[in-house]
Coordinates of C-alpha atoms in Angstrom, one line a residue:
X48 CA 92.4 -90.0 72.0
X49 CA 89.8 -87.5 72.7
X50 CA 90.4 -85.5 75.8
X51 CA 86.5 -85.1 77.2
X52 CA 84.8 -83.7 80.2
X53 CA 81.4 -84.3 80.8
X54 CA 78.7 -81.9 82.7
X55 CA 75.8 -83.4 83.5
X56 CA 72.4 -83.9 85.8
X57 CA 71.8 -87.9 85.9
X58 CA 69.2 -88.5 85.0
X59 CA 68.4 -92.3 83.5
X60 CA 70.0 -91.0 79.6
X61 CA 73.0 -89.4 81.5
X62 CA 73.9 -92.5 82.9
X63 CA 73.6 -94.2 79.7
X64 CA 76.0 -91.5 78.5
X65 CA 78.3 -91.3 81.0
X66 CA 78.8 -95.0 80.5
X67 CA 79.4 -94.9 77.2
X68 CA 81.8 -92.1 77.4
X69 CA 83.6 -94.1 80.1
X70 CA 84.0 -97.2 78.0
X71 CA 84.8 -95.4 74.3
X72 CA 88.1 -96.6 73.1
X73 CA 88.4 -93.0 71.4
X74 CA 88.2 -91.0 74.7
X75 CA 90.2 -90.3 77.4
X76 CA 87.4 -89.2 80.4
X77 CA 89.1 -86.3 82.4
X78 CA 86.5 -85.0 84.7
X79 CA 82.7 -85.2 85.1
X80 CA 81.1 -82.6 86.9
X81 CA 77.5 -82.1 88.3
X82 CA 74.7 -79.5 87.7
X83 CA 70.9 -79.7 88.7
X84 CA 68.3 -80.6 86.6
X85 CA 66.8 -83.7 86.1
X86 CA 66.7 -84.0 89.9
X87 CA 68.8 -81.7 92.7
X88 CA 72.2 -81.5 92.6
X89 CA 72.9 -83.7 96.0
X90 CA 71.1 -86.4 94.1
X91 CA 72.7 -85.4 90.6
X92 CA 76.4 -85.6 92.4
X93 CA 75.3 -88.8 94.1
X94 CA 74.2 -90.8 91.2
X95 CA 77.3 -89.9 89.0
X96 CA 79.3 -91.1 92.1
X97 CA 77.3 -94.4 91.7
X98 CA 77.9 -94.9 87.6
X99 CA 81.7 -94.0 88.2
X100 CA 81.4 -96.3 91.1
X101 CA 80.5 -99.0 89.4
X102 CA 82.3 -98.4 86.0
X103 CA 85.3 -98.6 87.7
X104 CA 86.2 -95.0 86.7
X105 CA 87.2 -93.7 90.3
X106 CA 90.5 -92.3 88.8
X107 CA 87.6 -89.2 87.2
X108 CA 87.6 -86.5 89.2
X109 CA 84.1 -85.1 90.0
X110 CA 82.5 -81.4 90.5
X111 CA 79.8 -79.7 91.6
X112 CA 78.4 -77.1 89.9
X113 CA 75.2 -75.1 90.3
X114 CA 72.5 -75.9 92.5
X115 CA 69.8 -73.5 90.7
X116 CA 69.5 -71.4 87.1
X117 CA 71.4 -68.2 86.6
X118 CA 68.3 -66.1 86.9
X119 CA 65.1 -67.5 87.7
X120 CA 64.6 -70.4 89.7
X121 CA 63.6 -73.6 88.9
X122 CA 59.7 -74.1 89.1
X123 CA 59.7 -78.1 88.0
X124 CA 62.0 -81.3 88.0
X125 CA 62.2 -84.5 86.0
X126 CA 61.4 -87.1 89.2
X127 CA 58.0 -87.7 87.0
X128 CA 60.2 -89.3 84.2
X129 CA 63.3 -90.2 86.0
X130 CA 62.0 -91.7 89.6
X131 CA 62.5 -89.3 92.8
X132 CA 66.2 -91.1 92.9
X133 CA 67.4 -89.6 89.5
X134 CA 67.9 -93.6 88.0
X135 CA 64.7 -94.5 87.7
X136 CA 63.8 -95.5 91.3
X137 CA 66.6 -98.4 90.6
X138 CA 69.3 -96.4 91.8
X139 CA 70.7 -99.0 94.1
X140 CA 71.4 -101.3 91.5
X141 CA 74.3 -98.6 90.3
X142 CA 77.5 -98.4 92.6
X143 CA 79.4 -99.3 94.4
X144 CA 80.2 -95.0 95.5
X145 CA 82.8 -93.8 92.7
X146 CA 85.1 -91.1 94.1
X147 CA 84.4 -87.9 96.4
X148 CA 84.0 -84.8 94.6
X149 CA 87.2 -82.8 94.4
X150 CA 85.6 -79.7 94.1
X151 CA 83.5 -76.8 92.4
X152 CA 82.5 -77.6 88.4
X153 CA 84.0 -74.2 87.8
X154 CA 87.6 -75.3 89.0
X155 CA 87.8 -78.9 87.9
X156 CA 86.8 -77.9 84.7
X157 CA 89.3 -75.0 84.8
X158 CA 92.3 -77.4 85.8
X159 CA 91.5 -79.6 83.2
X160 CA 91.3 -77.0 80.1
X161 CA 94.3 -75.6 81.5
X162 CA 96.7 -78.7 81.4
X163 CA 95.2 -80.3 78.5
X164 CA 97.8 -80.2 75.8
X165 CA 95.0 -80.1 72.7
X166 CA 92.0 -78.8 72.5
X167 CA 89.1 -80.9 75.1
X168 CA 85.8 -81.5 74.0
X169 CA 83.0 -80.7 76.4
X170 CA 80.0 -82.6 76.9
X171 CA 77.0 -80.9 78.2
X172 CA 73.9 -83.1 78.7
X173 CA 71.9 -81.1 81.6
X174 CA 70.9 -77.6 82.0
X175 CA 73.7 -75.6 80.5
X176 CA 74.6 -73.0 83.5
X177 CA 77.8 -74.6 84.5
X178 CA 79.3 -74.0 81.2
X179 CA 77.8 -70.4 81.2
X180 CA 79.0 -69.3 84.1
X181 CA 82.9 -70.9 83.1
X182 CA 82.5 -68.9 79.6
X183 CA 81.7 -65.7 82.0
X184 CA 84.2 -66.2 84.1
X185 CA 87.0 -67.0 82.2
X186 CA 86.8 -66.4 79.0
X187 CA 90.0 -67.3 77.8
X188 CA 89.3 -71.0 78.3
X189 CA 87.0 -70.8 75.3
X190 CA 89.9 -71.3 73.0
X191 CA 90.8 -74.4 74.5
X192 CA 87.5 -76.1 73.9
X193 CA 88.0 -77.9 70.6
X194 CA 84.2 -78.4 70.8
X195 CA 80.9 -78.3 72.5
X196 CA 78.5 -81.0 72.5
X197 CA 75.2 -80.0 73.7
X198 CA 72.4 -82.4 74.1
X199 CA 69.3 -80.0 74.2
X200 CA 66.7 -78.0 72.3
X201 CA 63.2 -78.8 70.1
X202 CA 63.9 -76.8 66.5
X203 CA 61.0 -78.3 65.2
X204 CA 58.8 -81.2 67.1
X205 CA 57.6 -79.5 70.0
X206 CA 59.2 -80.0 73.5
X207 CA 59.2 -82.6 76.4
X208 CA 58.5 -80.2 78.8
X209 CA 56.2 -77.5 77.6
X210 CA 54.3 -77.4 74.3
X211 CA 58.2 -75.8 73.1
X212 CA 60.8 -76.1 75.1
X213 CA 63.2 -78.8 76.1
X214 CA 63.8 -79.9 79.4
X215 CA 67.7 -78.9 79.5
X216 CA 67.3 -75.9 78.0
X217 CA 63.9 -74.8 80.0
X218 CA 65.7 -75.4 83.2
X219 CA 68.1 -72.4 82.3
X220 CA 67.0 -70.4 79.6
X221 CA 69.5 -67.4 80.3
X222 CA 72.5 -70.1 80.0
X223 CA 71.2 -71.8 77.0
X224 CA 71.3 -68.1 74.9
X225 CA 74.8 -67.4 76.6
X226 CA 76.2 -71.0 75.4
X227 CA 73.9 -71.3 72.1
X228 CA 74.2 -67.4 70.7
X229 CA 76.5 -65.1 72.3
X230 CA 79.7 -67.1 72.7
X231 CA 81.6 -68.7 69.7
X232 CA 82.8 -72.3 71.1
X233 CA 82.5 -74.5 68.2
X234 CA 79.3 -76.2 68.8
X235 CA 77.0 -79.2 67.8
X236 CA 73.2 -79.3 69.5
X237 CA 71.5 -82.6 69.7
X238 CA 67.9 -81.6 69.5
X239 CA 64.6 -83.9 70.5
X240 CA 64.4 -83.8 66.7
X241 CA 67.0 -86.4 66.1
X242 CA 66.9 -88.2 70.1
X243 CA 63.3 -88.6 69.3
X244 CA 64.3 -91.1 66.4
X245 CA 66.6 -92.5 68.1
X246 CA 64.4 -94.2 70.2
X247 CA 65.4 -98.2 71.7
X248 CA 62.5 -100.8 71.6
X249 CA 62.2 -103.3 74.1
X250 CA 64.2 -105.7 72.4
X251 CA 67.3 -103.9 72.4
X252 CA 66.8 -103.2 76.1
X253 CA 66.7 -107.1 76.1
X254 CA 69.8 -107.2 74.4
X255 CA 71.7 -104.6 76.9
X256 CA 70.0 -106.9 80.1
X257 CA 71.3 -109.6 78.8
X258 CA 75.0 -108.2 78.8
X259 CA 75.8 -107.9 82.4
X260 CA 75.6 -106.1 85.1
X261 CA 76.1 -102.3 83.8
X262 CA 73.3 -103.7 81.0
X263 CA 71.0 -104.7 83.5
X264 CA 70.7 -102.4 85.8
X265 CA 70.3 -99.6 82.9
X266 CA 67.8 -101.7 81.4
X267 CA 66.2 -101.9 84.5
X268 CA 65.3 -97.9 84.8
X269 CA 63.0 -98.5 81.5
X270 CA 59.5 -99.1 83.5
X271 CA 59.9 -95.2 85.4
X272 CA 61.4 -94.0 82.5
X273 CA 59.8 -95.2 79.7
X274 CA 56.5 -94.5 81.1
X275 CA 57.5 -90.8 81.7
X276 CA 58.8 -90.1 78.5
X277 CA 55.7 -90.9 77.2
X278 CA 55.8 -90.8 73.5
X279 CA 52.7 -92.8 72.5
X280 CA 55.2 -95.7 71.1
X281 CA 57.0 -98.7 72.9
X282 CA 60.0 -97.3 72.7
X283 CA 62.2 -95.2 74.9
X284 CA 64.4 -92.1 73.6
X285 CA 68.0 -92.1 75.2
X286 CA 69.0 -88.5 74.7
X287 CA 72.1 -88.0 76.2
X288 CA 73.6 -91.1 74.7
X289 CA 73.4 -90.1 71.2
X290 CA 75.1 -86.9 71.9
X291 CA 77.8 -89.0 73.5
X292 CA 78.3 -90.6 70.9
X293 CA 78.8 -87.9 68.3
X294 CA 81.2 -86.5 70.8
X295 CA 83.5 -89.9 71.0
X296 CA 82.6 -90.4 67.3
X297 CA 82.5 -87.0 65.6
X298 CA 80.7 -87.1 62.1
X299 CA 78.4 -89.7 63.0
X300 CA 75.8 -87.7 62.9
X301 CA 74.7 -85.5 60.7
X302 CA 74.2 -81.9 61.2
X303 CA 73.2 -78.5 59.2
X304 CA 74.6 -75.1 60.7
X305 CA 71.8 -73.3 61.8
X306 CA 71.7 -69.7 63.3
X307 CA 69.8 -69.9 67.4
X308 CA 68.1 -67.8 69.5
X309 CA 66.9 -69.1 72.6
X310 CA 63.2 -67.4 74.2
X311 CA 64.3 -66.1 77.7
X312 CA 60.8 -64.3 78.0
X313 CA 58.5 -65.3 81.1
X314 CA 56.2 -66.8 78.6
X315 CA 54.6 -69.8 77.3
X316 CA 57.5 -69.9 75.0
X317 CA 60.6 -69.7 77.3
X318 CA 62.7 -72.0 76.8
X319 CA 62.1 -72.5 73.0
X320 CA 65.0 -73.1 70.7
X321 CA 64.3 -70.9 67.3
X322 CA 66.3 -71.5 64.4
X323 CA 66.7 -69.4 61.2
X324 CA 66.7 -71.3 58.1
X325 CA 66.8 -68.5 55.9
X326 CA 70.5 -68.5 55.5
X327 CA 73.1 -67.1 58.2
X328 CA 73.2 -62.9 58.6
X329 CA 76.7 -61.0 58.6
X330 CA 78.1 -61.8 62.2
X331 CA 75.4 -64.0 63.2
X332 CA 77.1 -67.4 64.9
X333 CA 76.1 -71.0 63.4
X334 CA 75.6 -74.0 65.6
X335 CA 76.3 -77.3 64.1
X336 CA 72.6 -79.0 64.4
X337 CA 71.9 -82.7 64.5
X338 CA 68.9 -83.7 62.8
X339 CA 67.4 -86.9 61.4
X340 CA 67.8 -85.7 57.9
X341 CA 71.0 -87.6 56.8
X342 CA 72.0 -89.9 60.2
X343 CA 71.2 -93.4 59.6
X344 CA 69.1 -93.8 62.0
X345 CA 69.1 -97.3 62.4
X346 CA 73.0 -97.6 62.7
X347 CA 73.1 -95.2 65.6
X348 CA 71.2 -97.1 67.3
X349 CA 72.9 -100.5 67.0
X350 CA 76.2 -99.0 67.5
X351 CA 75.1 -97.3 71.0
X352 CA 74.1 -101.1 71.8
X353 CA 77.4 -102.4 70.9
X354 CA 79.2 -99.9 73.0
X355 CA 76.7 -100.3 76.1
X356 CA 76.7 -103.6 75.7
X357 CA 79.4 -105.4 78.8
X358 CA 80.8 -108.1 76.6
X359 CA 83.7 -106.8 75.1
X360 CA 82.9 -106.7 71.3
X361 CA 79.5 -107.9 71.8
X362 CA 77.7 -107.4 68.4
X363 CA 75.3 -105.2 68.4
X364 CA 72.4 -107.4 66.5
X365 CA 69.0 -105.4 67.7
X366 CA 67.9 -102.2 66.0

């Protein structure tokens, strides 16, 4: 099994994530800890308390990271797209309360890289400044992350939360260039590029409703969220999910190694992901990229229905 900890800022696609993650056959969930972002961190902790609450998961510990960016703080949220509650202003469908927090990201994080007897894959779905400041702080934990799965970035669509940038990695520009260019974690970034794609229609969320309870009440975060995300199209992009996915299911998308540099200027531009397609420079440090280009599409998305799904081996017959 995969040994996995997810950091994350739920957020309607985390908890589509963090469900997944929780149910995957190939994973074995050690920790989940919490970072702002989507909304503040009491409401980030609180709502992953809720979907290991009611995924029966209470045997995860949870940790709290940061409340605010490594520099420069915060100047917008994501309550316009996920509902002031994080969950699409459904959030008391989700629960019952999973587990107390055990204590900072930092250390849970740290306790389980330590005792993990392989390599753990990270998954980091929300602004990346918990796994910036571990990096900084102790460094020789990096070895012992087999992989970093980063949902985050625009390379070449424009972003979701300026003309450029990317809501995750906007929120923390400063962490985003520590994780993405400076350090040398194995790494794969799931982009808007690919999530964008991999959008649901409203038959699919049918489909998932129809399921169960877990089904339902994600389904059920669609009228907030899918108004919010706004791409012009009935359909709703469920970001974090698909990089779950690859990280329970490595190989199933596919990626290009691409050289990064991340925009930390005060700009119109901070925020924005750059990569160099020319061909990687002497010491330069390639991130594993996940673009349309390659993934079948389609097939993604039915088999993040038929893991979602609450019927155990319930087909997954919408695309």
């Amino acid at each position: 099994m995969i040994p996995l900890v997810i950091d994350t800022d739920p957020g309607v696609d985390d908890a589509y994530a963090i469900a997944l993650a929780a149910r995957a056959p190939e994973a074995d969930l050690r920790a989940v800890t919490a970072v702002f972002g989507n909304v503040d961190l009491p409401t980030t902790t609180t709502n992953a308390r809720r979907l290991l609450g009611m995924l029966g998961r209470s045997d995860v510990p949870l940790g709290v990271g940061a409340e605010r960016p490594l520099i420069h703080p915060t100047t917008q949220r994501a309550a316009d797209v996920h509902g002031d509650d994080g969950l699409g202003g459904v959030a008391e469908r989700f629960g019952p309360l999973g587990p107390e927090p055990v204590g900072r990201a930092l250390d849970v994080i740290t306790r389980v890289l330590e005792a993990a007897a392989e390599p753990v894959v990270l998954a980091a779905i929300g602004p990346l400044t918990n796994v910036a400041l571990l990096l900084a702080t102790r460094p020789d934990l990096a070895r012992r992350i087999g992989r970093l799965v980063v949902m985050g970035g625009s390379i070449g669509i424009g972003g979701n939360v300026s003309a450029a940038a990317e809501f995750n990695v906007w929120s923390d520009p400063e962490a985003a260039r520590r994780v993405l260019v400076e350090e040398r974690v194995p790494t794969t970034l799931v982009p808007l590029d690919l999530t964008h794609v991999v959008t649901v229609d409203r038959a699919w969320l049918e489909a998932l409703a129809a399921s169960g309870p877990l089904g339902e009440a994600l389904a059920a975060t669609r009228d907030v969220y899918g108004r919010g995300e706004a791409l012009g199209v009935d359909r709703v992009p469920i970001h974090d999910a698909v990089a779950l996915l690859e990280a329970v299911a490595p190989g199933t998308l596919a990626t290009v190694p691409l050289e990064l540099e991340v925009d930390t200027t005060l700009g119109p531009s901070r925020g924005t992901v750059h990569a160099d397609r020319r061909g990687r420079a002497p010491g330069g440090r390639a991130v594993d990229v996940a673009l349309p280009e390659g993934t079948d599409v389609d097939t993604v998305r039915g088999e993040l229905l038929r893991r979602l799904q609450d019927r155990p081996g319930a087909a997954a017959s919408q695309t």
